[in-house]
CSV table of C-alpha atoms in Angstrom, one decimal:
chain,number,residue,atom,x,y,z
E,1,MET,CA,182.3,-45.3,-153.5
E,2,SER,CA,179.9,-42.4,-154.0
E,3,THR,CA,177.8,-42.2,-157.1
E,4,THR,CA,175.5,-39.9,-158.5
E,5,ARG,CA,173.7,-42.2,-161.0
E,6,PRO,CA,170.0,-42.2,-160.8
E,7,CYS,CA,169.9,-45.4,-159.0
E,8,SER,CA,171.9,-48.6,-158.4
E,9,PRO,CA,171.8,-51.5,-160.7
E,10,GLY,CA,168.6,-53.4,-160.4
E,11,ASP,CA,167.1,-50.8,-158.2
E,12,ARG,CA,163.5,-49.3,-158.5
E,13,GLY,CA,164.6,-45.7,-158.9
E,14,PRO,CA,162.8,-42.6,-157.5
E,15,GLU,CA,159.3,-43.0,-156.1
E,16,THR,CA,156.5,-40.8,-156.4
E,17,SER,CA,154.8,-39.8,-153.1
E,18,GLY,CA,152.7,-42.4,-151.6
E,19,ALA,CA,154.0,-45.4,-153.8
E,20,SER,CA,154.2,-47.7,-150.8
E,21,GLY,CA,150.4,-47.4,-150.1
E,22,ALA,CA,151.5,-46.1,-146.6
E,23,SER,CA,150.0,-43.0,-145.4
E,24,GLU,CA,152.5,-40.1,-144.2
E,25,ALA,CA,152.5,-41.2,-140.5
E,26,ASP,CA,152.2,-45.1,-141.2
E,27,ALA,CA,154.7,-47.1,-139.6
E,28,SER,CA,153.3,-50.4,-140.6
E,29,ALA,CA,155.1,-52.7,-143.1
E,30,SER,CA,153.7,-52.4,-146.6
E,31,PRO,CA,154.4,-54.4,-149.8
E,32,ALA,CA,157.4,-53.1,-151.6
E,33,ALA,CA,156.9,-51.0,-154.7
E,34,PRO,CA,156.8,-52.5,-158.0
E,35,GLY,CA,160.2,-53.2,-159.3
E,36,SER,CA,162.1,-53.2,-156.0
E,37,PRO,CA,164.3,-55.9,-155.5
E,38,GLY,CA,163.3,-59.3,-153.6
E,39,GLY,CA,159.8,-58.3,-152.8
E,40,GLY,CA,160.7,-56.9,-149.4
E,41,GLN,CA,159.0,-54.4,-147.0
E,42,VAL,CA,158.8,-50.6,-147.3
E,43,ARG,CA,158.3,-48.0,-144.4
E,44,ARG,CA,157.8,-44.4,-145.0
E,45,LEU,CA,158.1,-41.6,-142.5
E,46,SER,CA,157.0,-38.0,-143.2
E,47,PHE,CA,158.9,-35.2,-141.2
E,48,ASP,CA,156.2,-32.7,-142.1
E,49,GLY,CA,155.9,-30.3,-139.2
E,50,GLU,CA,157.9,-32.6,-136.9
E,51,SER,CA,160.7,-31.6,-134.4
E,52,GLY,CA,163.5,-33.6,-133.3
E,53,VAL,CA,163.8,-35.4,-136.5
E,54,VAL,CA,167.1,-37.4,-136.0
E,55,PRO,CA,166.0,-39.1,-133.0
E,56,LEU,CA,162.5,-39.6,-134.5
E,57,ALA,CA,164.2,-41.2,-137.6
E,58,ARG,CA,166.3,-43.5,-135.5
E,59,ASP,CA,163.1,-44.5,-133.4
E,60,PHE,CA,161.3,-45.2,-136.6
E,61,THR,CA,164.2,-47.2,-138.1
E,62,ARG,CA,164.7,-49.2,-134.8
E,63,GLN,CA,161.0,-50.2,-135.0
E,64,ALA,CA,161.3,-51.4,-138.5
E,65,LEU,CA,164.4,-53.4,-137.6
E,66,TYR,CA,162.6,-54.9,-134.8
E,67,ALA,CA,159.6,-55.8,-137.3
E,68,TRP,CA,161.9,-57.3,-139.9
E,69,GLY,CA,163.9,-59.4,-137.4
E,70,TRP,CA,167.2,-57.5,-137.4
E,71,LEU,CA,166.8,-56.7,-133.7
E,72,PRO,CA,167.0,-58.2,-131.2
E,73,ALA,CA,170.4,-59.2,-132.5
E,74,ASP,CA,171.7,-62.7,-131.4
E,75,THR,CA,175.3,-62.2,-132.6
E,76,ALA,CA,177.8,-59.4,-132.5
E,77,ASP,CA,177.8,-59.2,-136.2
E,78,ARG,CA,173.8,-58.8,-136.5
E,79,ARG,CA,174.1,-56.1,-133.6
E,80,ALA,CA,176.8,-54.2,-135.7
E,81,ALA,CA,174.7,-54.4,-138.8
E,82,ALA,CA,171.7,-52.9,-136.9
E,83,GLU,CA,173.8,-50.3,-135.4
E,84,ASP,CA,175.4,-49.4,-138.8
E,85,VAL,CA,171.8,-48.9,-140.2
E,86,LEU,CA,170.9,-46.6,-137.3
E,87,LEU,CA,174.1,-44.7,-137.8
E,88,VAL,CA,173.6,-44.1,-141.5
E,89,VAL,CA,169.9,-42.8,-141.0
E,90,SER,CA,171.3,-40.5,-138.4
E,91,GLU,CA,173.8,-39.1,-140.8
E,92,LEU,CA,171.6,-38.7,-143.7
E,93,VAL,CA,169.1,-37.1,-141.8
E,94,THR,CA,171.6,-34.9,-140.0
E,95,ASN,CA,173.0,-33.7,-143.3
E,96,ALA,CA,169.4,-32.9,-144.5
E,97,CYS,CA,169.1,-30.6,-141.3
E,98,LEU,CA,172.5,-29.1,-141.9
E,99,HIS,CA,172.7,-28.6,-145.4
E,100,ALA,CA,169.1,-28.6,-147.2
E,101,GLU,CA,166.5,-26.9,-144.8
E,102,GLY,CA,165.6,-30.3,-143.1
E,103,PRO,CA,164.5,-33.7,-144.4
E,104,ASP,CA,161.0,-34.3,-146.0
E,105,GLU,CA,160.7,-38.1,-145.9
E,106,LEU,CA,162.5,-41.3,-144.9
E,107,TRP,CA,162.0,-44.3,-146.9
E,108,ILE,CA,163.3,-47.7,-145.7
E,109,THR,CA,163.1,-50.9,-148.0
E,110,CYS,CA,164.3,-54.1,-146.8
E,111,ASP,CA,164.6,-57.5,-148.6
E,112,LYS,CA,166.6,-60.5,-147.7
E,113,LYS,CA,170.0,-59.3,-148.8
E,114,VAL,CA,169.9,-55.4,-148.7
E,115,ILE,CA,168.4,-52.4,-146.8
E,116,ARG,CA,167.9,-49.3,-148.6
E,117,LEU,CA,167.6,-46.0,-146.8
E,118,GLU,CA,166.2,-42.9,-148.9
E,119,VAL,CA,166.0,-39.3,-147.3
E,120,SER,CA,164.5,-36.6,-149.5
E,121,ASP,CA,164.9,-32.9,-149.0
E,122,LYS,CA,164.5,-29.6,-150.9
E,123,GLY,CA,168.0,-28.7,-150.9
E,124,THR,CA,170.2,-28.1,-153.9
E,125,GLY,CA,173.5,-29.0,-152.8
E,126,GLN,CA,175.4,-32.1,-153.7
E,127,PRO,CA,176.4,-34.4,-150.7
E,128,ALA,CA,180.0,-35.6,-150.8
E,129,PRO,CA,182.5,-36.9,-148.4
E,130,ARG,CA,184.7,-34.1,-147.4
E,131,THR,CA,188.4,-34.3,-148.7
E,132,PRO,CA,190.8,-34.6,-147.2
E,133,HIS,CA,189.0,-36.5,-144.5
E,134,ARG,CA,190.4,-35.4,-141.1
E,135,ALA,CA,189.5,-38.1,-138.5
E,136,GLY,CA,190.6,-36.1,-135.6
E,137,ARG,CA,188.6,-32.9,-136.2
E,138,PRO,CA,184.9,-32.2,-135.3
E,139,GLY,CA,182.4,-32.1,-138.3
E,140,GLY,CA,182.6,-33.2,-141.8
E,141,HIS,CA,182.3,-36.9,-141.2
E,142,GLY,CA,178.7,-37.8,-142.2
E,143,MET,CA,179.1,-38.7,-145.9
E,144,PHE,CA,182.5,-40.3,-145.0
E,145,ILE,CA,180.9,-42.7,-142.6
E,146,VAL,CA,178.1,-43.2,-145.1
E,147,GLN,CA,180.5,-44.1,-147.7
E,148,ARG,CA,182.6,-46.4,-145.5
E,149,LEU,CA,179.5,-48.4,-143.9
E,150,CYS,CA,177.3,-48.7,-147.2
E,151,LEU,CA,177.5,-50.9,-150.1
E,152,ASP,CA,176.7,-48.0,-152.3
E,153,TRP,CA,175.0,-44.7,-152.1
E,154,GLY,CA,174.1,-41.8,-154.4
E,155,VAL,CA,171.7,-38.9,-155.2
E,156,VAL,CA,168.6,-38.8,-157.1
E,157,ARG,CA,167.1,-35.7,-158.9
E,158,SER,CA,163.8,-35.5,-160.5
E,159,PRO,CA,163.7,-33.2,-163.5
E,160,GLY,CA,161.5,-30.1,-162.7
E,161,VAL,CA,161.2,-31.0,-158.9
E,162,SER,CA,163.2,-29.0,-156.4
E,163,GLY,CA,165.5,-31.0,-153.8
E,164,LYS,CA,166.9,-34.5,-154.2
E,165,THR,CA,166.8,-38.0,-152.6
E,166,VAL,CA,170.0,-39.3,-150.9
E,167,TRP,CA,170.0,-43.0,-150.9
E,168,ALA,CA,172.4,-45.7,-149.2
E,169,GLU,CA,172.2,-49.3,-149.3
E,170,LEU,CA,173.7,-51.8,-146.4
E,171,GLY,CA,173.9,-55.4,-146.5
E,172,ALA,CA,171.5,-57.4,-144.5
E,173,PRO,CA,173.0,-59.5,-141.6
E,174,ALA,CA,174.1,-63.1,-142.3
């Protein structure tokens, strides 16, 4: 179910820029930010000056999934879990492109149980699944897909800062 609480239970909440210790273009794993569950890995991608951000985000996420052992998938369930992560990244970045002047950053955090995706942008809108959902019609499926595939998702806004971060969490494959 969609939420707008600041962060999910036990979560680290919003991060300030550079909290992972990674540079803007750094695709290497770095220790999780203080307070993140499970002491997982964090990756950050800045979209500053980039074009083709949806394929860029998918490729960046795919590289992280390989590094964290989600890929190559040895079972259908593991393959489906990785494909779900890539689809949710695509939907979050696409929504930022369509409704919020494009994404600023993508953060991916992974521990043994959960992968968390965060896409920040400067938009003022409030993401929500369209209701009623019309499966046979084009468009309007992005947040419905996120809602269906994720354990939870929400929006974080920081007081005095323009924009928002849309986050989504998916379960790690068994």
